[in-house]
Amino acid sequence: AHDVERKRQSARCMDCGTPFCQTHSGCPIHNLMPEWNELVFKEQWKSALDRLLTTNNFPEFTGRVCPAPCEGACVAGLVAAPVTIKNIEYSIIDRGFQEGWVKARIPKERSGANIAVVGSGPAGLAAADELNQMGHKVTVFERDQKPGGLMMYGIPNMKLDKRVVQRRIELLQAEGVDFICGVEVGKGPVTAAALRAKFDAVLLATGAVIPRDLSIPGREAKNIHFAMDFLGKQQRALFNQNEGLMENAINFKTPFKGNKDWKLEFDGSFIDVRGHRVVVIGGGDTGTDCTATSIRQGCKSLVNLELMDKPPDSRDDIANAWPAYPRIFRTDYGQEEVKKRDGKDPRKYAVMTKEFIKDEAGNVTGVKIVSLKVERDANGKPSIAEIEGSEQLIEADTVILAMGFLGPDPNLTKDFGTAVTPQTNIKALHGSNGEGFVTSEPGVFAAGDCRRGQSLVVWAINEGQRAADAVNRYILESRAKQAIQAAADGVKSGRLGQRGFHTSAAPLPKEE
């Protein structure tokens, strides 16, 4: 039945003269949707997989967690519902794994260049994949105990089964990419200087890791948590309690009935909100994930506070004209689960949190909010003002802050000496003109959320791909310059022992 519907959906794809789904307003990695839609319609699934993998390193990630800007730009969406592109993408890659079509691609030749990638989220993994296929030796450094970044620790298991992430990690390992985990570059023995002395180039892809805080009265109260602490601790508990499930993930076939084989025991190792009145501050994907995790743990009640006003049911044809991503009211899986259990949507729109209330023991007991009047100009830019006399008190036993992230760890940028933007992101351009992703430090590059600010997985893949091109260009140009200099000095080309070929490079210092 599902294949019949996917065939119907693929038939709706109109082979547009200008497929906006794959332009700058649609897919950032320019997936070839019309081509693989046609192949799915013809039931040529392996050929569809080949076309999908031409542009997308990790469709098993984007097919699950991407908000699908391609569908917002779908031409068919002008007159009816857009083609279900994301669902078809998910089906193609899952069919590929089930049939055994996705195999390790081991480069036939190696360049001799060594590249360090710091961070193993989607940007770092995409760059590592591209650089490895170019023939360079890639080593990925990850501060956590498992690679994958927020895909491994920040996105809940019910949304992205971690065996799907681990499967890709093991494929990359089989292809020659090395992973060194439990190492926080910039702290301890693995410093910027150590990496730059050993590797020909360094790519920083650490993501935006500093959570946005809420500095209001009562912030010091107990049981106020950042979203990544809440989500990450539960995921670590799942890993510890289900060790066998992550073994041999390279052969993992996605189950049709979800991931119910993961079991969770409330052992005190993570934040337990059973029976609590939970308030989640902040919308977006992270707020939704915190909502769903709380409701599945068994919280007593849940309220989700959002600063902006409720989006309209349909797009504004002037301020939000097609093919831009439609800013419309949506109900994601987290809100659906609350509605099913409690009978109502948990979101409160156009409110500002003013104060956290606590008891004598210092535990949070409530959140004081005020309603906002939100007005927008002709371009959709909002302005807000508090409504006098609209204060409310929401009872709470646990508060989760899901208000986004501000930038990379400042210790990292300080250690590498890279310039930063006023928003504290690493300063580097986005582009393919030879200057893209280049930081203020020679041989050091930046990509993903640590450069552009918090964004989507698909944008991280875009940045990883383009940064890999920039690093490769740097390696080739450096070699050309060295060869020219060697010829000028009368040294036979190919016998260089200078930094860049590392015939005698010192090893990285080991952890104590």
PDB file of N, CA and C in Angstrom, residues 22-96:
ATOM      1  N   GLN A  22      14.772  22.055  -6.305  1.00  0.00           N
ATOM      2  CA  GLN A  22      16.209  21.848  -6.200  1.00  0.00           C
ATOM      3  C   GLN A  22      17.006  23.134  -6.401  1.00  0.00           C
ATOM      4  N   THR A  23      16.341  24.282  -6.338  1.00  0.00           N
ATOM      5  CA  THR A  23      17.032  25.559  -6.445  1.00  0.00           C
ATOM      6  C   THR A  23      17.390  26.081  -5.062  1.00  0.00           C
ATOM      7  N   HIS A  24      17.924  27.305  -4.996  1.00  0.00           N
ATOM      8  CA  HIS A  24      18.342  27.895  -3.718  1.00  0.00           C
ATOM      9  C   HIS A  24      17.173  28.051  -2.753  1.00  0.00           C
ATOM     10  N   SER A  25      15.951  28.173  -3.266  1.00  0.00           N
ATOM     11  CA  SER A  25      14.787  28.320  -2.393  1.00  0.00           C
ATOM     12  C   SER A  25      14.245  26.974  -1.935  1.00  0.00           C
ATOM     13  N   GLY A  26      14.752  25.883  -2.517  1.00  0.00           N
ATOM     14  CA  GLY A  26      14.308  24.558  -2.135  1.00  0.00           C
ATOM     15  C   GLY A  26      15.394  23.811  -1.392  1.00  0.00           C
ATOM     16  N   CYS A  27      16.017  22.862  -2.064  1.00  0.00           N
ATOM     17  CA  CYS A  27      17.000  21.993  -1.415  1.00  0.00           C
ATOM     18  C   CYS A  27      18.394  22.604  -1.463  1.00  0.00           C
ATOM     19  N   PRO A  28      19.040  22.813  -0.324  1.00  0.00           N
ATOM     20  CA  PRO A  28      20.390  23.398  -0.311  1.00  0.00           C
ATOM     21  C   PRO A  28      21.450  22.536  -0.985  1.00  0.00           C
ATOM     22  N   ILE A  29      21.229  21.217  -1.082  1.00  0.00           N
ATOM     23  CA  ILE A  29      22.225  20.358  -1.738  1.00  0.00           C
ATOM     24  C   ILE A  29      21.782  19.979  -3.151  1.00  0.00           C
ATOM     25  N   HIS A  30      20.683  20.588  -3.605  1.00  0.00           N
ATOM     26  CA  HIS A  30      20.224  20.463  -4.993  1.00  0.00           C
ATOM     27  C   HIS A  30      19.970  19.005  -5.393  1.00  0.00           C
ATOM     28  N   ASN A  31      19.245  18.302  -4.530  1.00  0.00           N
ATOM     29  CA  ASN A  31      18.835  16.935  -4.855  1.00  0.00           C
ATOM     30  C   ASN A  31      18.067  16.904  -6.181  1.00  0.00           C
ATOM     31  N   LEU A  32      18.240  15.830  -6.928  1.00  0.00           N
ATOM     32  CA  LEU A  32      17.650  15.703  -8.262  1.00  0.00           C
ATOM     33  C   LEU A  32      16.256  15.090  -8.162  1.00  0.00           C
ATOM     34  N   MET A  33      15.341  15.804  -7.512  1.00  0.00           N
ATOM     35  CA  MET A  33      14.016  15.233  -7.227  1.00  0.00           C
ATOM     36  C   MET A  33      13.269  14.769  -8.470  1.00  0.00           C
ATOM     37  N   PRO A  34      13.159  15.580  -9.533  1.00  0.00           N
ATOM     38  CA  PRO A  34      12.402  15.105 -10.701  1.00  0.00           C
ATOM     39  C   PRO A  34      12.968  13.813 -11.284  1.00  0.00           C
ATOM     40  N   GLU A  35      14.284  13.665 -11.229  1.00  0.00           N
ATOM     41  CA  GLU A  35      14.897  12.478 -11.815  1.00  0.00           C
ATOM     42  C   GLU A  35      14.579  11.230 -10.994  1.00  0.00           C
ATOM     43  N   TRP A  36      14.798  11.287  -9.663  1.00  0.00           N
ATOM     44  CA  TRP A  36      14.520  10.067  -8.909  1.00  0.00           C
ATOM     45  C   TRP A  36      13.033   9.844  -8.670  1.00  0.00           C
ATOM     46  N   ASN A  37      12.216  10.874  -8.771  1.00  0.00           N
ATOM     47  CA  ASN A  37      10.769  10.651  -8.745  1.00  0.00           C
ATOM     48  C   ASN A  37      10.329   9.847  -9.967  1.00  0.00           C
ATOM     49  N   GLU A  38      10.878  10.200 -11.124  1.00  0.00           N
ATOM     50  CA  GLU A  38      10.550   9.471 -12.350  1.00  0.00           C
ATOM     51  C   GLU A  38      10.986   8.010 -12.256  1.00  0.00           C
ATOM     52  N   LEU A  39      12.167   7.779 -11.676  1.00  0.00           N
ATOM     53  CA  LEU A  39      12.680   6.412 -11.557  1.00  0.00           C
ATOM     54  C   LEU A  39      11.868   5.586 -10.553  1.00  0.00           C
ATOM     55  N   VAL A  40      11.394   6.219  -9.488  1.00  0.00           N
ATOM     56  CA  VAL A  40      10.518   5.515  -8.539  1.00  0.00           C
ATOM     57  C   VAL A  40       9.205   5.155  -9.220  1.00  0.00           C
ATOM     58  N   PHE A  41       8.674   6.083 -10.005  1.00  0.00           N
ATOM     59  CA  PHE A  41       7.431   5.791 -10.733  1.00  0.00           C
ATOM     60  C   PHE A  41       7.604   4.585 -11.649  1.00  0.00           C
ATOM     61  N   LYS A  42       8.789   4.474 -12.251  1.00  0.00           N
ATOM     62  CA  LYS A  42       9.071   3.341 -13.141  1.00  0.00           C
ATOM     63  C   LYS A  42       9.541   2.106 -12.375  1.00  0.00           C
ATOM     64  N   GLU A  43       9.570   2.221 -11.027  1.00  0.00           N
ATOM     65  CA  GLU A  43       9.999   1.139 -10.142  1.00  0.00           C
ATOM     66  C   GLU A  43      11.451   0.735 -10.383  1.00  0.00           C
ATOM     67  N   GLN A  44      12.258   1.704 -10.788  1.00  0.00           N
ATOM     68  CA  GLN A  44      13.697   1.486 -10.960  1.00  0.00           C
ATOM     69  C   GLN A  44      14.412   2.035  -9.722  1.00  0.00           C
ATOM     70  N   TRP A  45      14.268   1.312  -8.617  1.00  0.00           N
ATOM     71  CA  TRP A  45      14.689   1.807  -7.319  1.00  0.00           C
ATOM     72  C   TRP A  45      16.214   1.941  -7.216  1.00  0.00           C
ATOM     73  N   LYS A  46      16.949   1.026  -7.779  1.00  0.00           N
ATOM     74  CA  LYS A  46      18.412   1.112  -7.680  1.00  0.00           C
ATOM     75  C   LYS A  46      18.937   2.319  -8.444  1.00  0.00           C
ATOM     76  N   SER A  47      18.376   2.583  -9.615  1.00  0.00           N
ATOM     77  CA  SER A  47      18.764   3.772 -10.369  1.00  0.00           C
ATOM     78  C   SER A  47      18.366   5.045  -9.623  1.00  0.00           C
ATOM     79  N   ALA A  48      17.219   4.994  -8.959  1.00  0.00           N
ATOM     80  CA  ALA A  48      16.792   6.142  -8.150  1.00  0.00           C
ATOM     81  C   ALA A  48      17.785   6.395  -7.018  1.00  0.00           C
ATOM     82  N   LEU A  49      18.274   5.299  -6.409  1.00  0.00           N
ATOM     83  CA  LEU A  49      19.272   5.431  -5.344  1.00  0.00           C
ATOM     84  C   LEU A  49      20.549   6.066  -5.888  1.00  0.00           C
ATOM     85  N   ASP A  50      20.977   5.649  -7.056  1.00  0.00           N
ATOM     86  CA  ASP A  50      22.187   6.218  -7.658  1.00  0.00           C
ATOM     87  C   ASP A  50      22.038   7.719  -7.857  1.00  0.00           C
ATOM     88  N   ARG A  51      20.887   8.151  -8.323  1.00  0.00           N
ATOM     89  CA  ARG A  51      20.665   9.592  -8.540  1.00  0.00           C
ATOM     90  C   ARG A  51      20.598  10.336  -7.213  1.00  0.00           C
ATOM     91  N   LEU A  52      19.992   9.719  -6.218  1.00  0.00           N
ATOM     92  CA  LEU A  52      19.888  10.357  -4.903  1.00  0.00           C
ATOM     93  C   LEU A  52      21.265  10.548  -4.287  1.00  0.00           C
ATOM     94  N   LEU A  53      22.116   9.526  -4.369  1.00  0.00           N
ATOM     95  CA  LEU A  53      23.449   9.601  -3.761  1.00  0.00           C
ATOM     96  C   LEU A  53      24.400  10.485  -4.551  1.00  0.00           C
ATOM     97  N   THR A  54      23.998  10.906  -5.728  1.00  0.00           N
ATOM     98  CA  THR A  54      24.827  11.827  -6.504  1.00  0.00           C
ATOM     99  C   THR A  54      24.993  13.159  -5.785  1.00  0.00           C
ATOM    100  N   THR A  55      23.969  13.583  -5.063  1.00  0.00           N
ATOM    101  CA  THR A  55      23.991  14.897  -4.410  1.00  0.00           C
ATOM    102  C   THR A  55      23.943  14.828  -2.894  1.00  0.00           C
ATOM    103  N   ASN A  56      23.446  13.751  -2.338  1.00  0.00           N
ATOM    104  CA  ASN A  56      23.194  13.692  -0.896  1.00  0.00           C
ATOM    105  C   ASN A  56      24.050  12.600  -0.259  1.00  0.00           C
ATOM    106  N   ASN A  57      24.948  12.983   0.631  1.00  0.00           N
ATOM    107  CA  ASN A  57      25.786  12.004   1.328  1.00  0.00           C
ATOM    108  C   ASN A  57      24.977  11.133   2.271  1.00  0.00           C
ATOM    109  N   PHE A  58      23.954  11.715   2.911  1.00  0.00           N
ATOM    110  CA  PHE A  58      23.247  11.013   3.986  1.00  0.00           C
ATOM    111  C   PHE A  58      21.727  11.171   3.868  1.00  0.00           C
ATOM    112  N   PRO A  59      21.122  10.597   2.831  1.00  0.00           N
ATOM    113  CA  PRO A  59      19.662  10.726   2.714  1.00  0.00           C
ATOM    114  C   PRO A  59      18.905  10.033   3.837  1.00  0.00           C
ATOM    115  N   GLU A  60      19.543   9.072   4.523  1.00  0.00           N
ATOM    116  CA  GLU A  60      18.872   8.427   5.651  1.00  0.00           C
ATOM    117  C   GLU A  60      18.709   9.387   6.820  1.00  0.00           C
ATOM    118  N   PHE A  61      19.493  10.474   6.858  1.00  0.00           N
ATOM    119  CA  PHE A  61      19.326  11.513   7.878  1.00  0.00           C
ATOM    120  C   PHE A  61      18.278  12.531   7.433  1.00  0.00           C
ATOM    121  N   THR A  62      18.491  13.103   6.252  1.00  0.00           N
ATOM    122  CA  THR A  62      17.588  14.151   5.775  1.00  0.00           C
ATOM    123  C   THR A  62      16.178  13.617   5.556  1.00  0.00           C
ATOM    124  N   GLY A  63      16.060  12.347   5.134  1.00  0.00           N
ATOM    125  CA  GLY A  63      14.742  11.768   4.930  1.00  0.00           C
ATOM    126  C   GLY A  63      13.949  11.607   6.208  1.00  0.00           C
ATOM    127  N   ARG A  64      14.640  11.710   7.358  1.00  0.00           N
ATOM    128  CA  ARG A  64      13.966  11.575   8.649  1.00  0.00           C
ATOM    129  C   ARG A  64      13.800  12.898   9.387  1.00  0.00           C
ATOM    130  N   VAL A  65      14.789  13.781   9.322  1.00  0.00           N
ATOM    131  CA  VAL A  65      14.753  14.950  10.204  1.00  0.00           C
ATOM    132  C   VAL A  65      14.688  16.284   9.462  1.00  0.00           C
ATOM    133  N   CYS A  66      14.807  16.294   8.145  1.00  0.00           N
ATOM    134  CA  CYS A  66      14.774  17.558   7.411  1.00  0.00           C
ATOM    135  C   CYS A  66      13.345  18.103   7.349  1.00  0.00           C
ATOM    136  N   PRO A  67      13.121  19.416   7.528  1.00  0.00           N
ATOM    137  CA  PRO A  67      11.773  19.980   7.407  1.00  0.00           C
ATOM    138  C   PRO A  67      11.305  20.115   5.965  1.00  0.00           C
ATOM    139  N   ALA A  68      12.110  19.660   5.016  1.00  0.00           N
ATOM    140  CA  ALA A  68      11.726  19.578   3.598  1.00  0.00           C
ATOM    141  C   ALA A  68      11.405  20.933   2.969  1.00  0.00           C
ATOM    142  N   PRO A  69      12.407  21.833   2.882  1.00  0.00           N
ATOM    143  CA  PRO A  69      12.175  23.069   2.128  1.00  0.00           C
ATOM    144  C   PRO A  69      11.878  22.800   0.661  1.00  0.00           C
ATOM    145  N   CYS A  70      12.291  21.623   0.168  1.00  0.00           N
ATOM    146  CA  CYS A  70      11.986  21.249  -1.220  1.00  0.00           C
ATOM    147  C   CYS A  70      10.483  21.190  -1.452  1.00  0.00           C
ATOM    148  N   GLU A  71       9.743  20.677  -0.473  1.00  0.00           N
ATOM    149  CA  GLU A  71       8.291  20.587  -0.620  1.00  0.00           C
ATOM    150  C   GLU A  71       7.643  21.962  -0.592  1.00  0.00           C
ATOM    151  N   GLY A  72       8.241  22.890   0.192  1.00  0.00           N
ATOM    152  CA  GLY A  72       7.720  24.250   0.203  1.00  0.00           C
ATOM    153  C   GLY A  72       7.883  24.945  -1.123  1.00  0.00           C
ATOM    154  N   ALA A  73       8.880  24.528  -1.912  1.00  0.00           N
ATOM    155  CA  ALA A  73       9.142  25.138  -3.215  1.00  0.00           C
ATOM    156  C   ALA A  73       8.563  24.331  -4.368  1.00  0.00           C
ATOM    157  N   CYS A  74       7.868  23.235  -4.072  1.00  0.00           N
ATOM    158  CA  CYS A  74       7.309  22.368  -5.114  1.00  0.00           C
ATOM    159  C   CYS A  74       6.263  23.124  -5.927  1.00  0.00           C
ATOM    160  N   VAL A  75       6.379  23.068  -7.257  1.00  0.00           N
ATOM    161  CA  VAL A  75       5.445  23.778  -8.132  1.00  0.00           C
ATOM    162  C   VAL A  75       4.034  23.219  -7.989  1.00  0.00           C
ATOM    163  N   ALA A  76       3.936  21.908  -7.787  1.00  0.00           N
ATOM    164  CA  ALA A  76       2.613  21.304  -7.611  1.00  0.00           C
ATOM    165  C   ALA A  76       1.903  21.881  -6.398  1.00  0.00           C
ATOM    166  N   GLY A  77       2.695  22.349  -5.426  1.00  0.00           N
ATOM    167  CA  GLY A  77       2.121  22.926  -4.218  1.00  0.00           C
ATOM    168  C   GLY A  77       1.401  24.242  -4.441  1.00  0.00           C
ATOM    169  N   LEU A  78       1.534  24.830  -5.618  1.00  0.00           N
ATOM    170  CA  LEU A  78       0.814  26.071  -5.914  1.00  0.00           C
ATOM    171  C   LEU A  78      -0.686  25.843  -6.052  1.00  0.00           C
ATOM    172  N   VAL A  79      -1.075  24.633  -6.464  1.00  0.00           N
ATOM    173  CA  VAL A  79      -2.484  24.364  -6.724  1.00  0.00           C
ATOM    174  C   VAL A  79      -3.049  23.252  -5.844  1.00  0.00           C
ATOM    175  N   ALA A  80      -2.163  22.486  -5.209  1.00  0.00           N
ATOM    176  CA  ALA A  80      -2.602  21.387  -4.345  1.00  0.00           C
ATOM    177  C   ALA A  80      -1.498  21.113  -3.340  1.00  0.00           C
ATOM    178  N   ALA A  81      -1.581  19.997  -2.634  1.00  0.00           N
ATOM    179  CA  ALA A  81      -0.507  19.629  -1.712  1.00  0.00           C
ATOM    180  C   ALA A  81       0.752  19.311  -2.514  1.00  0.00           C
ATOM    181  N   PRO A  82       1.928  19.684  -1.998  1.00  0.00           N
ATOM    182  CA  PRO A  82       3.161  19.370  -2.726  1.00  0.00           C
ATOM    183  C   PRO A  82       3.414  17.875  -2.793  1.00  0.00           C
ATOM    184  N   VAL A  83       4.267  17.462  -3.706  1.00  0.00           N
ATOM    185  CA  VAL A  83       4.692  16.073  -3.786  1.00  0.00           C
ATOM    186  C   VAL A  83       5.403  15.705  -2.482  1.00  0.00           C
ATOM    187  N   THR A  84       5.169  14.525  -1.977  1.00  0.00           N
ATOM    188  CA  THR A  84       5.777  14.095  -0.706  1.00  0.00           C
ATOM    189  C   THR A  84       7.234  13.659  -0.945  1.00  0.00           C
ATOM    190  N   ILE A  85       8.062  14.632  -1.263  1.00  0.00           N
ATOM    191  CA  ILE A  85       9.450  14.382  -1.661  1.00  0.00           C
ATOM    192  C   ILE A  85      10.235  13.712  -0.537  1.00  0.00           C
ATOM    193  N   LYS A  86      10.088  14.213   0.681  1.00  0.00           N
ATOM    194  CA  LYS A  86      10.844  13.684   1.808  1.00  0.00           C
ATOM    195  C   LYS A  86      10.549  12.208   2.031  1.00  0.00           C
ATOM    196  N   ASN A  87       9.294  11.827   1.941  1.00  0.00           N
ATOM    197  CA  ASN A  87       8.905  10.431   2.140  1.00  0.00           C
ATOM    198  C   ASN A  87       9.502   9.537   1.057  1.00  0.00           C
ATOM    199  N   ILE A  88       9.531  10.019  -0.176  1.00  0.00           N
ATOM    200  CA  ILE A  88      10.106   9.238  -1.271  1.00  0.00           C
ATOM    201  C   ILE A  88      11.611   9.091  -1.074  1.00  0.00           C
ATOM    202  N   GLU A  89      12.267  10.169  -0.660  1.00  0.00           N
ATOM    203  CA  GLU A  89      13.706  10.114  -0.400  1.00  0.00           C
ATOM    204  C   GLU A  89      14.020   9.063   0.675  1.00  0.00           C
ATOM    205  N   TYR A  90      13.274   9.105   1.749  1.00  0.00           N
ATOM    206  CA  TYR A  90      13.428   8.145   2.850  1.00  0.00           C
ATOM    207  C   TYR A  90      13.274   6.714   2.335  1.00  0.00           C
ATOM    208  N   SER A  91      12.276   6.506   1.473  1.00  0.00           N
ATOM    209  CA  SER A  91      11.988   5.167   0.968  1.00  0.00           C
ATOM    210  C   SER A  91      13.097   4.654   0.061  1.00  0.00           C
ATOM    211  N   ILE A  92      13.672   5.543  -0.741  1.00  0.00           N
ATOM    212  CA  ILE A  92      14.732   5.126  -1.666  1.00  0.00           C
ATOM    213  C   ILE A  92      15.946   4.631  -0.891  1.00  0.00           C
ATOM    214  N   ILE A  93      16.405   5.404   0.088  1.00  0.00           N
ATOM    215  CA  ILE A  93      17.625   5.018   0.798  1.00  0.00           C
ATOM    216  C   ILE A  93      17.369   3.800   1.678  1.00  0.00           C
ATOM    217  N   ASP A  94      16.193   3.699   2.277  1.00  0.00           N
ATOM    218  CA  ASP A  94      15.909   2.517   3.091  1.00  0.00           C
ATOM    219  C   ASP A  94      15.817   1.267   2.225  1.00  0.00           C
ATOM    220  N   ARG A  95      15.262   1.402   1.025  1.00  0.00           N
ATOM    221  CA  ARG A  95      15.244   0.280   0.095  1.00  0.00           C
ATOM    222  C   ARG A  95      16.682  -0.110  -0.273  1.00  0.00           C
ATOM    223  N   GLY A  96      17.530   0.890  -0.439  1.00  0.00           N
ATOM    224  CA  GLY A  96      18.927   0.624  -0.772  1.00  0.00           C
ATOM    225  C   GLY A  96      19.637  -0.190   0.291  1.00  0.00           C
TER     226      GLY A  96
END
